[in-house]
Structures are given as structure tokens and as C-alpha cells.
Coordinates of C-alpha atoms (C1' of nucleotides) in Angstrom, one line a residue:
Chain A
M5 CA 0.0 0.0 0.0
T6 CA 1.4 3.4 -0.9
I7 CA 0.4 6.5 0.9
N8 CA -1.5 7.6 -2.2
D9 CA -3.9 4.8 -1.8
E10 CA -4.9 6.0 1.6
R11 CA -8.0 8.2 1.8
Y12 CA -10.0 9.3 4.7
P13 CA -13.3 7.6 5.0
A14 CA -16.3 10.0 4.8
N15 CA -16.4 12.3 7.9
F16 CA -18.1 15.6 8.7
I17 CA -15.0 17.6 7.8
S18 CA -14.5 16.0 4.4
A19 CA -18.2 16.7 3.8
I20 CA -17.6 20.4 4.6
I21 CA -14.7 20.6 2.3
E22 CA -16.6 18.9 -0.5
S23 CA -19.5 21.3 -0.2
D24 CA -17.0 24.2 0.0
Q25 CA -15.4 23.0 -3.2
A26 CA -18.7 22.5 -4.8
S27 CA -19.8 26.1 -4.0
G28 CA -16.5 27.6 -5.0
K29 CA -15.7 28.9 -1.6
H30 CA -12.0 29.7 -1.3
D31 CA -11.9 29.3 -5.1
G32 CA -12.0 25.5 -4.4
R33 CA -8.6 25.7 -2.7
V34 CA -7.9 23.6 0.3
K35 CA -5.1 24.5 2.7
T36 CA -4.7 23.2 6.2
R37 CA -2.0 23.6 8.8
F38 CA -0.5 21.6 11.6
P39 CA 0.3 24.0 14.5
P40 CA 2.1 22.3 17.4
E41 CA 3.6 24.3 20.2
P42 CA 7.3 23.3 20.5
N43 CA 7.1 22.4 24.1
G44 CA 7.2 18.6 24.1
Y45 CA 7.2 15.6 21.9
L46 CA 4.4 14.7 19.4
H47 CA 2.2 11.8 20.5
I48 CA -0.5 9.5 19.1
G49 CA -3.1 12.2 19.6
H50 CA -1.0 14.6 17.4
A51 CA -0.7 11.8 14.9
K52 CA -4.4 11.9 14.5
A53 CA -4.3 15.6 13.9
I54 CA -1.3 15.3 11.5
C55 CA -3.0 12.6 9.5
L56 CA -6.2 14.5 9.4
N57 CA -4.6 17.8 8.3
F58 CA -2.1 16.4 5.8
G59 CA -4.4 13.6 4.7
L60 CA -7.5 15.7 4.1
A61 CA -5.5 18.3 2.2
K62 CA -4.0 15.6 0.1
D63 CA -7.3 14.0 -0.6
F64 CA -8.7 17.3 -1.9
G65 CA -5.6 18.4 -3.8
G66 CA -4.5 20.9 -1.3
Q67 CA -1.5 21.7 0.9
T68 CA -0.6 21.8 4.5
N69 CA 1.7 24.2 6.4
L70 CA 3.7 23.3 9.4
R71 CA 3.5 26.1 11.8
F72 CA 5.2 26.2 15.2
D73 CA 2.9 28.0 17.6
D74 CA 5.6 29.7 19.5
T75 CA 4.0 32.5 21.3
N76 CA 5.1 31.5 24.8
P77 CA 8.9 31.6 25.0
I78 CA 8.8 30.5 28.6
K79 CA 7.6 27.1 27.8
E80 CA 9.2 26.4 24.5
D81 CA 12.5 25.1 23.2
I82 CA 13.9 25.0 19.7
A83 CA 15.1 21.4 20.3
F84 CA 11.5 20.3 20.2
T85 CA 11.0 21.7 16.7
T86 CA 13.7 19.5 15.3
A87 CA 12.2 16.4 16.9
M88 CA 8.7 17.3 15.6
K89 CA 9.9 17.7 12.1
E90 CA 11.6 14.3 12.2
D91 CA 8.4 12.7 13.5
I92 CA 6.1 14.3 10.9
T93 CA 8.5 13.3 8.1
W94 CA 8.8 9.8 9.5
L95 CA 5.0 9.5 9.6
G96 CA 5.1 10.1 5.8
F97 CA 4.0 13.7 5.3
N98 CA 5.6 16.7 3.7
W99 CA 4.6 20.3 4.5
A100 CA 4.3 23.1 2.0
D101 CA 5.8 25.8 4.1
E102 CA 7.4 25.8 7.5
R103 CA 6.4 28.8 9.5
N104 CA 6.5 30.1 13.0
A105 CA 3.8 32.2 14.7
S106 CA 6.8 34.3 15.7
D107 CA 7.3 35.1 12.0
Y108 CA 4.2 37.3 12.4
F109 CA 5.1 39.2 15.5
E110 CA 5.5 42.5 13.7
A111 CA 2.3 42.1 11.7
L112 CA 0.5 41.0 14.8
F113 CA 1.7 44.1 16.6
D114 CA 0.5 46.3 13.8
Y115 CA -2.9 44.7 13.8
A116 CA -3.1 45.2 17.5
V117 CA -2.3 48.9 17.0
Q118 CA -5.1 49.0 14.5
L119 CA -7.5 47.5 16.9
I120 CA -6.6 50.1 19.5
R121 CA -7.1 52.9 16.9
D122 CA -10.6 51.4 16.2
G123 CA -11.4 51.4 19.9
K124 CA -11.5 47.6 20.0
A125 CA -8.6 47.0 22.3
Y126 CA -7.2 48.7 25.4
V127 CA -4.3 48.5 27.8
D128 CA -5.4 47.1 31.1
S129 CA -3.3 47.8 34.2
L130 CA -5.1 45.5 36.5
S131 CA -3.1 42.8 38.1
G132 CA -3.6 39.2 37.1
D133 CA -5.6 38.5 40.3
E134 CA -7.7 41.5 39.7
I135 CA -8.4 40.6 36.2
R136 CA -9.6 37.2 37.4
E137 CA -11.9 38.8 39.9
Y138 CA -13.4 41.2 37.4
R139 CA -14.0 38.3 35.0
G140 CA -16.8 37.0 37.0
T141 CA -17.7 33.3 37.1
L142 CA -19.3 30.8 34.9
T143 CA -22.7 31.8 36.1
E144 CA -22.1 35.5 37.0
P145 CA -21.2 38.2 34.5
G146 CA -17.9 40.0 34.8
R147 CA -17.4 43.7 35.4
N148 CA -15.6 46.2 33.2
S149 CA -12.1 47.1 34.1
P150 CA -11.6 50.6 35.4
Y151 CA -9.1 51.0 32.6
R152 CA -11.5 49.9 29.9
D153 CA -12.3 53.4 28.8
R154 CA -8.8 54.8 28.4
S155 CA -8.4 57.1 25.5
I156 CA -7.1 55.8 22.2
D157 CA -4.1 58.0 22.5
E158 CA -3.3 56.8 26.0
N159 CA -3.7 53.2 24.8
L160 CA -1.5 53.8 21.9
D161 CA 1.2 55.4 24.1
L162 CA 1.0 52.6 26.7
F163 CA 1.2 49.8 24.1
S164 CA 4.2 51.2 22.4
R165 CA 5.9 51.7 25.7
M166 CA 5.1 48.1 26.6
R167 CA 6.9 47.1 23.5
A168 CA 9.8 49.4 24.3
G169 CA 10.3 47.6 27.5
E170 CA 9.4 50.4 29.9
F171 CA 7.2 48.2 32.1
A172 CA 7.8 45.1 34.2
D173 CA 6.3 41.7 33.5
G174 CA 2.6 41.8 34.4
A175 CA 2.3 45.5 34.7
H176 CA 0.0 45.8 31.8
V177 CA -1.8 43.7 29.3
L178 CA -3.6 44.5 26.1
R179 CA -7.2 43.3 26.0
L180 CA -9.9 43.1 23.4
K181 CA -12.9 45.2 24.1
I182 CA -15.8 42.7 23.6
D183 CA -18.3 41.9 26.3
M184 CA -17.6 41.4 30.0
A185 CA -21.2 40.0 30.4
S186 CA -20.9 37.3 27.7
G187 CA -21.9 33.8 28.7
N188 CA -18.8 32.8 26.8
M189 CA -15.9 33.4 29.1
N190 CA -13.6 33.8 26.0
L191 CA -15.4 36.9 25.0
R192 CA -15.0 38.7 28.4
D193 CA -12.3 41.1 27.1
P194 CA -9.7 38.4 26.5
S195 CA -6.0 39.4 26.9
I196 CA -4.1 39.3 23.7
Y197 CA -0.6 40.7 24.7
R198 CA 1.4 40.2 27.9
I199 CA 4.8 41.6 28.9
R200 CA 7.5 39.0 29.3
H201 CA 11.1 40.1 29.5
V202 CA 12.5 36.8 28.2
S203 CA 14.3 35.9 25.1
H204 CA 12.6 33.9 22.5
H205 CA 14.1 30.8 20.8
Q206 CA 13.3 32.4 17.4
T207 CA 13.3 36.1 17.8
G208 CA 15.9 36.4 20.5
D209 CA 15.5 39.6 22.5
A210 CA 13.7 41.5 19.8
W211 CA 10.5 41.5 21.9
C212 CA 9.3 41.8 25.4
V213 CA 5.6 41.7 24.6
Y214 CA 4.2 38.4 23.3
P215 CA 0.8 37.8 21.8
L216 CA -1.5 35.1 23.1
Y217 CA -2.9 32.1 21.3
D218 CA -6.4 33.3 20.5
Y219 CA -5.3 36.5 18.9
T220 CA -2.3 34.9 17.1
H221 CA -3.8 31.8 15.7
C222 CA -6.6 33.2 13.7
I223 CA -4.4 35.9 12.2
S224 CA -1.7 33.4 11.4
D225 CA -4.2 31.3 9.6
A226 CA -5.5 34.2 7.6
L227 CA -2.1 35.3 6.7
E228 CA -1.2 31.9 5.4
H229 CA -4.5 31.6 3.5
I230 CA -5.5 28.6 5.4
T231 CA -9.0 27.5 4.3
H232 CA -9.9 25.0 7.0
S233 CA -8.3 25.4 10.4
L234 CA -8.8 22.1 12.3
C235 CA -8.5 21.9 16.0
D236 CA -9.9 19.9 18.9
T237 CA -13.2 20.5 20.5
G238 CA -11.6 22.2 23.5
F239 CA -11.5 25.3 21.2
E240 CA -15.1 25.2 20.2
D241 CA -16.1 28.1 22.4
H242 CA -13.0 30.0 21.2
R243 CA -14.5 30.0 17.7
P244 CA -16.6 33.2 18.3
L245 CA -13.4 34.9 19.3
Y246 CA -11.5 33.5 16.3
N247 CA -14.2 35.0 14.1
W248 CA -14.5 38.2 16.0
V249 CA -10.8 39.1 15.5
L250 CA -10.8 38.3 11.8
E251 CA -14.0 40.4 11.3
Q252 CA -12.5 43.5 12.9
L253 CA -9.4 43.4 10.7
D254 CA -8.8 43.7 7.0
M255 CA -7.4 40.2 6.4
P256 CA -6.3 38.7 3.1
S257 CA -8.4 35.6 3.6
R258 CA -11.1 34.2 5.8
P259 CA -10.3 30.7 7.2
Q260 CA -12.9 28.5 8.9
Q261 CA -12.2 26.9 12.2
I262 CA -13.6 23.4 12.5
E263 CA -13.3 21.3 15.7
F264 CA -13.0 17.5 16.1
S265 CA -12.7 15.5 19.2
R266 CA -9.3 14.5 20.4
L267 CA -8.2 10.9 20.6
N268 CA -8.4 9.0 23.9
L269 CA -6.5 5.8 23.7
Q270 CA -7.0 3.2 26.4
Y271 CA -4.1 2.3 28.8
T272 CA -2.2 5.4 28.1
V273 CA -1.9 9.1 28.8
T274 CA -1.3 11.8 26.4
S275 CA -1.3 15.0 28.4
K276 CA 1.9 16.9 27.8
R277 CA 2.4 17.4 31.5
K278 CA 2.3 13.7 32.3
L279 CA 4.4 12.6 29.4
K280 CA 7.0 15.2 30.4
Q281 CA 6.9 14.0 34.0
L282 CA 7.3 10.4 33.0
V283 CA 10.5 11.3 31.2
E284 CA 11.9 13.8 33.7
E285 CA 11.3 11.6 36.7
G286 CA 12.9 8.6 34.9
L287 CA 9.7 6.6 35.0
V288 CA 10.5 5.7 31.4
S289 CA 13.9 5.8 29.6
G290 CA 13.1 8.9 27.6
W291 CA 10.7 10.4 25.1
D292 CA 11.4 7.5 22.8
D293 CA 10.9 4.8 25.3
P294 CA 9.1 2.0 23.4
R295 CA 6.2 2.1 25.8
M296 CA 5.6 5.8 25.3
P297 CA 2.7 6.9 23.1
T298 CA 5.0 9.4 21.5
I299 CA 5.6 9.2 17.8
A300 CA 9.3 8.8 18.7
G301 CA 8.5 6.0 21.1
M302 CA 6.3 4.2 18.6
R303 CA 9.0 4.5 16.0
R304 CA 11.5 3.0 18.3
R305 CA 9.0 0.3 19.2
G306 CA 8.9 -0.6 15.6
Y307 CA 5.5 0.4 14.5
P308 CA 5.5 1.0 10.8
P309 CA 4.4 4.6 9.9
A310 CA 1.8 3.2 7.5
S311 CA 0.1 1.3 10.4
L312 CA -0.2 4.6 12.3
R313 CA -1.8 6.3 9.3
D314 CA -4.1 3.4 9.0
F315 CA -5.0 3.6 12.6
C316 CA -5.8 7.3 12.3
R317 CA -8.1 6.7 9.4
R318 CA -9.9 3.8 11.1
I319 CA -10.7 5.7 14.3
G320 CA -12.6 8.2 12.2
I321 CA -13.2 11.9 12.8
T322 CA -16.2 13.1 14.8
K323 CA -16.9 15.5 17.6
S324 CA -17.9 12.9 20.1
E325 CA -16.0 11.6 23.1
N326 CA -14.2 8.4 22.2
N327 CA -12.1 5.8 24.0
V328 CA -10.3 3.7 21.4
E329 CA -9.2 0.3 22.4
L330 CA -5.6 -0.7 22.2
A331 CA -6.7 -3.7 20.2
L332 CA -7.4 -1.5 17.2
L333 CA -4.0 0.0 17.2
E334 CA -2.4 -3.4 17.6
S335 CA -4.5 -4.8 14.8
C336 CA -3.3 -2.1 12.5
V337 CA 0.3 -2.8 13.4
R338 CA -0.1 -6.6 12.8
E339 CA -1.9 -6.0 9.5
A340 CA 1.0 -3.9 8.3
L341 CA 3.6 -6.4 9.5
E342 CA 2.0 -9.7 8.6
P343 CA 2.7 -9.6 4.8
A344 CA 5.9 -7.7 5.1
A345 CA 7.9 -9.2 8.0
P346 CA 10.3 -12.0 7.1
R347 CA 10.0 -14.9 9.5
A348 CA 12.8 -16.1 11.8
M349 CA 13.1 -18.2 14.9
A350 CA 14.1 -16.9 18.3
V351 CA 13.9 -18.6 21.7
L352 CA 13.4 -16.2 24.5
D353 CA 13.3 -18.5 27.5
P354 CA 15.6 -21.3 26.5
V355 CA 15.9 -24.9 27.7
K356 CA 18.3 -27.3 26.1
L357 CA 17.1 -30.2 24.0
V358 CA 19.6 -32.9 23.0
I359 CA 18.8 -35.0 19.9
T360 CA 20.5 -38.2 20.9
N361 CA 20.4 -39.9 17.6
L362 CA 22.1 -37.1 15.8
P363 CA 26.0 -37.2 15.9
E364 CA 27.7 -34.5 17.8
T365 CA 29.5 -33.3 14.7
A366 CA 26.3 -33.1 12.7
S367 CA 25.1 -29.8 11.3
L368 CA 22.4 -30.2 8.8
S369 CA 21.6 -27.0 6.8
L370 CA 17.9 -26.8 6.4
Q371 CA 16.2 -24.6 3.9
V372 CA 13.4 -22.6 5.4
A373 CA 10.9 -20.2 3.8
N374 CA 11.1 -16.6 4.9
H375 CA 7.4 -16.2 4.6
P376 CA 4.7 -19.0 4.6
K377 CA 2.6 -17.3 1.9
D378 CA 5.1 -15.2 -0.1
P379 CA 7.7 -17.3 -2.0
A380 CA 9.1 -14.0 -3.3
M381 CA 10.6 -13.4 0.1
G382 CA 12.9 -16.3 -0.5
D383 CA 14.5 -18.9 1.7
R384 CA 17.3 -19.0 4.3
Q385 CA 19.5 -21.8 5.6
V386 CA 19.0 -22.8 9.2
P387 CA 21.6 -25.0 10.9
F388 CA 20.1 -28.1 12.7
T389 CA 22.4 -29.5 15.3
R390 CA 22.5 -32.2 18.0
E391 CA 21.8 -29.6 20.7
V392 CA 19.0 -27.0 20.2
Y393 CA 17.1 -24.6 22.4
I394 CA 13.3 -24.6 22.7
D395 CA 11.2 -22.4 24.9
R396 CA 10.4 -23.6 28.4
A397 CA 6.7 -23.0 27.8
D398 CA 6.8 -25.5 24.9
F399 CA 7.6 -28.5 27.0
R400 CA 5.7 -30.4 29.7
L401 CA 6.2 -33.6 31.5
E402 CA 2.5 -34.3 30.9
A403 CA -0.5 -32.5 29.4
N404 CA -3.9 -33.1 27.9
R405 CA -4.5 -33.2 24.2
K406 CA -5.3 -29.5 24.0
Y407 CA -1.6 -28.8 24.6
K408 CA -0.1 -28.9 21.1
R409 CA 3.5 -28.7 22.1
L410 CA 6.2 -31.1 23.3
V411 CA 5.3 -33.6 26.0
L412 CA 7.5 -36.3 27.5
H413 CA 7.3 -39.5 25.5
E414 CA 5.4 -37.8 22.8
E415 CA 6.1 -36.2 19.5
V416 CA 6.2 -32.6 18.1
R417 CA 7.6 -31.0 15.0
L418 CA 10.4 -28.6 15.1
R419 CA 9.4 -25.9 12.8
G420 CA 11.0 -26.2 9.4
S421 CA 12.8 -29.4 10.6
Y422 CA 12.0 -32.9 11.8
V423 CA 9.5 -34.5 14.1
I424 CA 11.1 -35.3 17.4
R425 CA 10.1 -37.4 20.4
A426 CA 11.0 -36.5 24.0
E427 CA 12.5 -39.5 25.6
S428 CA 13.7 -38.3 29.0
V429 CA 14.7 -35.3 31.0
V430 CA 17.5 -34.2 33.2
T431 CA 16.5 -32.3 36.3
D432 CA 18.4 -30.3 38.8
D433 CA 18.2 -30.5 42.6
T434 CA 14.9 -28.7 42.8
G435 CA 13.3 -30.8 40.1
N436 CA 13.5 -28.2 37.3
V437 CA 14.0 -29.6 33.9
V438 CA 17.4 -28.5 32.7
E439 CA 17.7 -30.7 29.7
I440 CA 15.5 -32.7 27.5
H441 CA 16.7 -35.7 25.6
A442 CA 14.9 -36.5 22.4
T443 CA 15.2 -38.5 19.2
Y444 CA 14.4 -37.3 15.7
D445 CA 12.6 -39.2 12.9
P446 CA 14.8 -38.8 9.8
E447 CA 11.8 -39.6 7.6
T448 CA 9.9 -36.5 8.5
L449 CA 11.7 -33.6 6.9
G450 CA 9.2 -31.7 4.7
T451 CA 6.6 -34.5 5.1
N452 CA 4.4 -35.8 7.8
P453 CA 4.6 -39.3 9.1
P454 CA 1.9 -41.3 7.3
D455 CA 0.9 -43.5 10.3
R456 CA 0.4 -41.0 13.1
K457 CA -0.6 -37.5 13.9
V458 CA 1.9 -35.1 15.5
R459 CA 0.7 -32.9 18.3
G460 CA 1.9 -29.6 17.0
V461 CA 4.8 -27.4 15.9
I462 CA 7.3 -25.6 18.0
H463 CA 10.1 -23.2 17.2
W464 CA 13.8 -23.8 18.1
V465 CA 17.3 -22.4 17.6
S466 CA 20.6 -24.4 17.4
A467 CA 22.4 -24.4 20.7
T468 CA 25.8 -24.2 19.0
E469 CA 25.2 -22.1 15.9
N470 CA 23.2 -19.1 17.0
L471 CA 23.3 -15.5 18.1
P472 CA 22.7 -14.7 21.8
A473 CA 20.3 -11.8 22.1
E474 CA 18.4 -9.7 24.5
F475 CA 14.6 -9.3 24.1
R476 CA 12.3 -6.8 25.5
R477 CA 8.6 -7.6 25.6
F478 CA 6.1 -4.9 26.4
Q479 CA 2.7 -4.4 28.0
P480 CA 0.8 -1.2 28.3
L481 CA 2.6 1.4 30.6
F482 CA -0.5 1.6 32.7
K483 CA -2.5 -1.1 34.6
V484 CA -5.9 0.4 34.0
P485 CA -7.7 1.4 30.8
F486 CA -8.4 5.0 32.0
P487 CA -5.4 6.2 34.0
D488 CA -6.7 9.8 33.7
A489 CA -10.0 9.0 35.2
E490 CA -8.7 7.2 38.2
D491 CA -8.4 9.0 41.6
G492 CA -5.0 9.6 43.1
D493 CA -1.6 9.8 41.4
Y494 CA -1.6 8.4 37.9
R495 CA 2.0 7.4 38.5
D496 CA 0.8 4.8 41.0
L497 CA -1.0 3.1 38.1
I498 CA 2.2 2.4 36.1
N499 CA 2.5 -1.3 35.3
P500 CA 5.7 -2.5 36.9
D501 CA 5.9 -5.3 34.4
S502 CA 5.4 -3.1 31.4
E503 CA 8.9 -4.0 30.2
V504 CA 10.3 -7.5 30.7
V505 CA 13.7 -8.5 29.5
F506 CA 14.6 -11.9 28.2
F507 CA 18.0 -13.4 27.4
G508 CA 17.9 -16.0 24.7
Y509 CA 19.0 -16.8 21.1
V510 CA 18.0 -16.0 17.6
E511 CA 19.0 -18.0 14.5
R512 CA 22.3 -17.3 13.0
S513 CA 20.9 -16.0 9.7
L514 CA 20.1 -12.6 11.4
A515 CA 23.8 -11.9 11.7
D516 CA 24.0 -9.7 8.7
Q517 CA 20.5 -8.2 9.0
D518 CA 19.4 -4.7 8.2
L519 CA 18.9 -2.8 11.4
S520 CA 15.5 -1.6 10.3
T521 CA 14.1 -5.0 9.4
R522 CA 11.0 -5.9 11.3
Y523 CA 10.9 -9.7 11.9
Q524 CA 8.2 -12.1 13.0
F525 CA 9.8 -14.5 15.4
E526 CA 7.5 -17.4 14.8
R527 CA 5.0 -18.1 17.5
E528 CA 6.3 -15.2 19.5
G529 CA 5.6 -12.0 17.9
Y530 CA 7.0 -9.2 15.8
F531 CA 10.4 -7.8 16.8
V532 CA 12.8 -5.2 15.6
Q533 CA 16.3 -4.3 16.6
D534 CA 16.5 -1.6 19.2
A535 CA 18.0 1.7 18.1
D536 CA 20.5 1.4 20.9
Q537 CA 22.7 -1.4 19.5
G538 CA 26.2 -2.3 20.0
R539 CA 27.1 -0.4 23.1
D540 CA 28.2 -3.7 24.5
G541 CA 28.0 -5.9 21.5
V542 CA 24.7 -7.3 22.6
L543 CA 22.0 -7.9 20.0
R544 CA 18.8 -6.2 21.3
F545 CA 15.3 -6.7 20.1
N546 CA 12.1 -4.9 21.0
E547 CA 8.8 -6.6 20.7
I548 CA 6.7 -4.5 18.3
V549 CA 3.5 -6.4 19.0
G550 CA 2.7 -10.0 19.9
L551 CA 0.9 -12.4 17.6
R552 CA -2.9 -12.8 18.1
D553 CA -3.2 -15.5 20.6
S554 CA -6.5 -17.4 20.7
F555 CA -5.0 -20.0 23.0
S556 CA -3.7 -18.4 26.1
K557 CA -6.7 -16.0 26.4
T558 CA -9.1 -18.9 26.6
G559 CA -7.4 -19.7 29.9
Q560 CA -6.4 -23.2 28.7
I561 CA -2.7 -22.9 29.5
Chain B
rU20 C1' -32.7 29.1 31.2
rG21 C1' -24.2 31.1 32.3
rG22 C1' -22.0 29.6 27.4
rG23 C1' -20.5 25.7 24.2
rG24 C1' -20.8 20.4 22.8
rU25 C1' -22.0 15.0 22.5
rG26 C1' -25.3 10.7 22.9
rU27 C1' -26.2 4.6 16.6
rC28 C1' -23.8 -3.1 18.7
rG29 C1' -18.4 -4.3 24.1
rC30 C1' -14.9 -0.1 21.3
rC31 C1' -14.6 3.2 16.9
rA32 C1' -18.0 4.7 13.3
rA33 C1' -21.1 5.3 8.4
rG34 C1' -25.9 6.8 7.8
rU35 C1' -27.6 12.1 0.7
rU36 C1' -33.3 15.8 0.3
rG37 C1' -37.6 11.0 6.2
rG38 C1' -38.3 5.0 3.0
rU39 C1' -37.4 0.7 6.2
rA40 C1' -29.7 0.4 10.6
rA41 C1' -22.6 0.2 6.2
rG42 C1' -17.8 -1.0 7.7
rG43 C1' -13.6 -1.9 11.0
rC44 C1' -11.9 -3.7 15.9
rA45 C1' -13.3 -7.2 19.6
rC46 C1' -15.9 -11.6 20.4
rA47 C1' -18.1 -16.6 18.9
rA48 C1' -18.5 -21.0 15.8
rG49 C1' -16.6 -23.8 11.6
rG50 C1' -12.7 -24.7 7.5
rU51 C1' -7.4 -24.6 5.7
rU52 C1' -2.5 -24.6 8.0
rU53 C1' 4.9 -27.7 9.5
rU54 C1' 3.5 -20.4 13.3
rG55 C1' -2.5 -22.2 18.9
rA56 C1' -0.2 -16.9 13.4
rU57 C1' -2.2 -15.8 8.6
rC58 C1' -6.2 -16.8 5.4
rC59 C1' -11.5 -18.3 4.3
rU60 C1' -16.8 -18.9 5.9
rU61 C1' -20.6 -17.8 9.2
rG62 C1' -22.8 -15.3 13.4
rC63 C1' -23.0 -10.7 16.2
rA64 C1' -28.4 -3.5 17.0
rU65 C1' -37.0 -5.3 15.2
rG66 C1' -32.6 -1.3 17.4
rC67 C1' -30.4 4.2 16.9
rG68 C1' -30.0 8.1 25.3
rG69 C1' -35.6 8.1 27.4
rG70 C1' -40.7 9.6 26.5
rG71 C1' -44.3 11.8 23.4
rG72 C1' -45.8 13.8 18.5
rU73 C1' -46.0 14.6 12.9
rU74 C1' -46.1 10.9 8.8
rC75 C1' -48.3 5.5 4.8
rG76 C1' -43.3 5.4 6.8
rA77 C1' -38.3 8.7 11.5
rG78 C1' -31.7 7.2 13.6
rU79 C1' -33.1 11.1 10.2
rC80 C1' -38.6 16.4 11.3
rC81 C1' -41.1 18.7 16.1
rC82 C1' -41.7 18.8 21.5
rU83 C1' -39.9 17.2 26.1
rC84 C1' -36.9 15.0 29.5
rC85 C1' -32.0 12.5 30.9
rA86 C1' -26.8 11.6 30.9
rC87 C1' -21.9 12.8 29.9
rC88 C1' -17.8 16.3 28.2
rC89 C1' -15.5 21.4 27.7
rC90 C1' -14.9 26.7 29.5
rA91 C1' -13.6 31.3 34.9
rG92 C1' -4.4 31.2 32.1
rC93 C1' -1.2 37.7 31.5
rC94 C1' -1.0 28.4 28.6
rA95 C1' -1.8 26.4 23.9

RNA sequence: UGGGGUGUCGCCAAGUUGGUAAGGCACAAGGUUUUGAUCCUUGCAUGCGGGGGUUCGAGUCCCUCCACCCCAGCCA
């Protein structure tokens, strides 16, 4: 599947765009923007917004700008912009223009002066606390600030002196003059400029007054000729303000804000504050920890970018609350991997099995298909030796017929190899099986014995011709489906077993592998080499996602 | 009667101008299988938050209740 085959299923936003194109609005043009604030890493929720903005524009022959919403220098860092661009590119999207809201600081200032001249904005000298008091509450109207009726000249003078740096942080603020009695809190004379004597990662020390989001965003959209400005439903009651500002000014275009609901994914958190805390407190190894819902984390985990795009399309776009199950994401990942991942064998929890009727010097080279349904993926040679490793879970001293693995005195097939029979076991002082002795049936390579039915098939790796490796298997970072809804500290809900390390072996054929190849270790799951390789010569694999398992979940194990 | 939203199968989600409930995930049951994987087949809402009403006919129109979410940053 190429990205061009991917189209968004019908949703209410695509319907709006269709009707806009049909009516000739915006001359049929479609332009969106993805506007992250560079104050953290992009996560799965952003992926939804990225796929929507870039995907919809692409679907309708339009373009998408990348715009860093950098109006708050206190919280932002240029390092995040670099990571964000890498994430978006990796996801498979290309932006038309890269912009910063800070590119518009001069224009924004001029528009503010214009609003003052028109009597639509004023400098307020109330303190932050006072402004809050005057604002009223959700059910009571606010009161006008005593500074609301300053003369235009005084406002002009004050505002220019604010810019000139004559005042301390918080001394004044520029406010829009709308309606302190509005039921919509956003319309109660919102602040649009604050004084902050801090340098900005893009503009340095050029400014000490910085515009706020509501004022900046709509103008930035208009300046970039954005046609459809998509954001989450949290901004729904900001829309009247968005429109108000654009209506007061003489703008080159008139964008439309449309809100859709943000993604809620079970067993994870996506609040920037919490993700940042997980990283800073060392609860995870970093922004790209494979258990993190960040794009960087999912990339390191091995999720193919196409699977994320597929996921974002399948969850749909609406305005309603949603709680998407992890199973859907995992299904998308498996679907992308199943046809593409070459198969190999790895034993994560090894126990030695000695094939007693095979000479010690024997090393048969078996030809094994790299994919059961795709001959084009070729074959590989797998050494079959007297001693091999199998997984502990694949052997039992006794079991009922439902157990389709190796049982003492019974037969099982070694995947891609022969049928073997477990003859005896060696145990240690505590009774643990430390070695299994078996015999193989030389007549069973590539064919089943005609006279009897073999229990099942298990995977294995030569004990003498292999590659030792470390494996990390993952479970959701949180123990509960809705960590945000739980009382108490969400950090107490972290699953202590979310990462489990195994030391085992993979077949020798992976020695010269491409670091980016995503494998399916048969009967175990999909794995990819970790980005952190070679610091000590250890081969390290991350589990991308397990195989669907209809056996263990039935509780029959 | 502060303002703004949302309620269709366990989860997500389609449902043009009212015409007799898509699809995906999950789940269940079969079949194929040298991965308990994949793949294939079948099943899975007389019901669309509740109650009224209009209509030959309503998830779609009207009325009325109910539930849940968002908003009181000089954050975005």
C-alpha cells in the first residue's frame, strides 16, 4: 500500500470541504496547517491531527503548512521543533511551508495597534488576580475594568511603551474590548498581549511583549491563506473569538475553524504534562521509550508509519468523546507487519534439548521459507544441530490433548525441521527440567509421518550455531484502561511489568541483518532491533506487538 | 434558562433531500494450515440516550426530559 492509496473515510469535515469546493468557496482551494507548540514531543493524539490535516489536504488536492505555535517563549524550546519535524517526516508527510507564529510578531503588533485605533482594544493595568476577579464566574457576568475606557491615544502610548520595555512583566496587558457579560468566558475582554522580559528561541531579545494564542492563531491562519483550520473541541467556544478578531481586521483571507474530538487511547496518557513528567522523573527511559505513546516511542517500538496512518483513518473523525481500544492499534500494526515481516526463529526462554540420535558433529543445513505465503521473500539456511534450544513454555512432562507442544514420551515437529520425540529429562536438585533428551525421525523432513498425527509445531534455535540476544517484551505502561479517570496519582498506576527483559537466542541468519528489518519471530511476535545497538556488543530486540493468541486467552494454558 | 458540545452493537464509526440500521476492531463457531499466526466462511443492534408527537413510513422532522464532556491562564 502506498500513501496515495490512503484516503480518509467519509467524515463531517471532508463533507464540509466537499461542499465548499462545490460552492466555489476559497476558489476551491484547500489548505490546512498543523500548528504544534514546540514544548514537548508529538504523541499519538498529534498523529491523529497530523494525518487529518495532511491527509485531508492531500485527498482534496490541497496543501498543509507546518507552523510552530511559538507565542510563549517561557515554555518552548527549539530542540522540540527538530524532533517534531523528524516525527512528521517519518509519519510520511511533507509540509508546503514551515512557519513560526513568531514570523508574524511584527504584523500581529501592527494589527493590535489598528484594533486600538478602532477602539476595539485597550491596555489594562489590573493585576492578574484583579483581572480574574473582574472576569466573574461561569454563572455570573464580569465587570468592566476601570481602565477599559482609556483614550485611544493613551492606549497607543502605553502599548508602544510596553513594546519598548518600559514596564515590568505583568504591569499591563492588552485586551480586546468585547463583552464582559458574555456567557462565553472567552469573550469577556480576552487578553491578547502580555509583557515577558525573556528571550525567544526564534526572535531572541527583539520582543518583550508576546501575543496570546487566540489572537495569534486566527491571524496566522488568515495570513497563510489557510482555508480549514482544524483543532480539537476544546477550542469550540473559542471560535466566536477567532471569528471576531478576523471580522475586525482587513485580512487577506477568511479561514474557517472546525473542531473535532481528540483521541483517547486506552491504557495510556497523552497529556503533555504527564508525558514530560514520565520522562523527567525517569519513570521511562526517555521520550522515545518504546512504551511511550509518543511518535518517537512508537517509531523505536517498531510500529510501521503506515500502520499509524491506517489507525488514524480507522478511528474516524467526529466531535464525540471516544475511548479507542488498544486492540485496534495493535490490529493495524499486525496488519501492516503480517505480509511484510520475514519470519525467523528466536527462543526467549531457552531450555536445552539434545537430539541423541544425531551425531555431535552433525550440522544439517535446512532450507526454510522466509514467509509462509510469499515465495518471493525467499528462503534461508538454518543449521540443525545435535543440541538445540526450545522455549520452556513449549515442554511439559504431561499434558492433555489440547496442549499442542512437546510432552515427555510424545512427538512434536520442530518448525522447518524434523519430528522429534521427547525420551527423557535431566532435572536439577529442585526438580526443574534443565535438559530434554529426544530423538528425531529422519523420515519427516518436509513431510508428515503417514501413520500417526503429530501434536503440533514448536520453534527452536541451534544451541551451538546461533546469536545470543536480549529481548524486551512490552505491556501497556498503565495497569488500567483509563489512567486519567482514576483517583489519586496516575504514577501509581504504572504497570511494573510493562517491560520484561529476556535473554535468549536468535537464529544465525540474522547476523547480517538490516537494522530496520521488522521480523516475525515465529509463534512469539513481531520484533525489531532496538536503536540502541552495540554499546556492549549485545544484540537487542524490541517486541513490536505479539501475535494474536486465541489459545492463552481462553485460559487453557 | 451562564455559554458551548456530544449521545447509533463491548470499542470506533457510516448513515444524501424522512423509505425501512454500512464497515472496522473485539468476540463466537466452523474450515485450511509444518506459526495455537495468517487466510477463508458464518454469526453478532425489530434497534439508533428516554418519553411523546407529525407521517403511509423517522436514527433522520417537532416537543420534552435525561446523561456525559469542555470553558472562569497575563498556557496552547
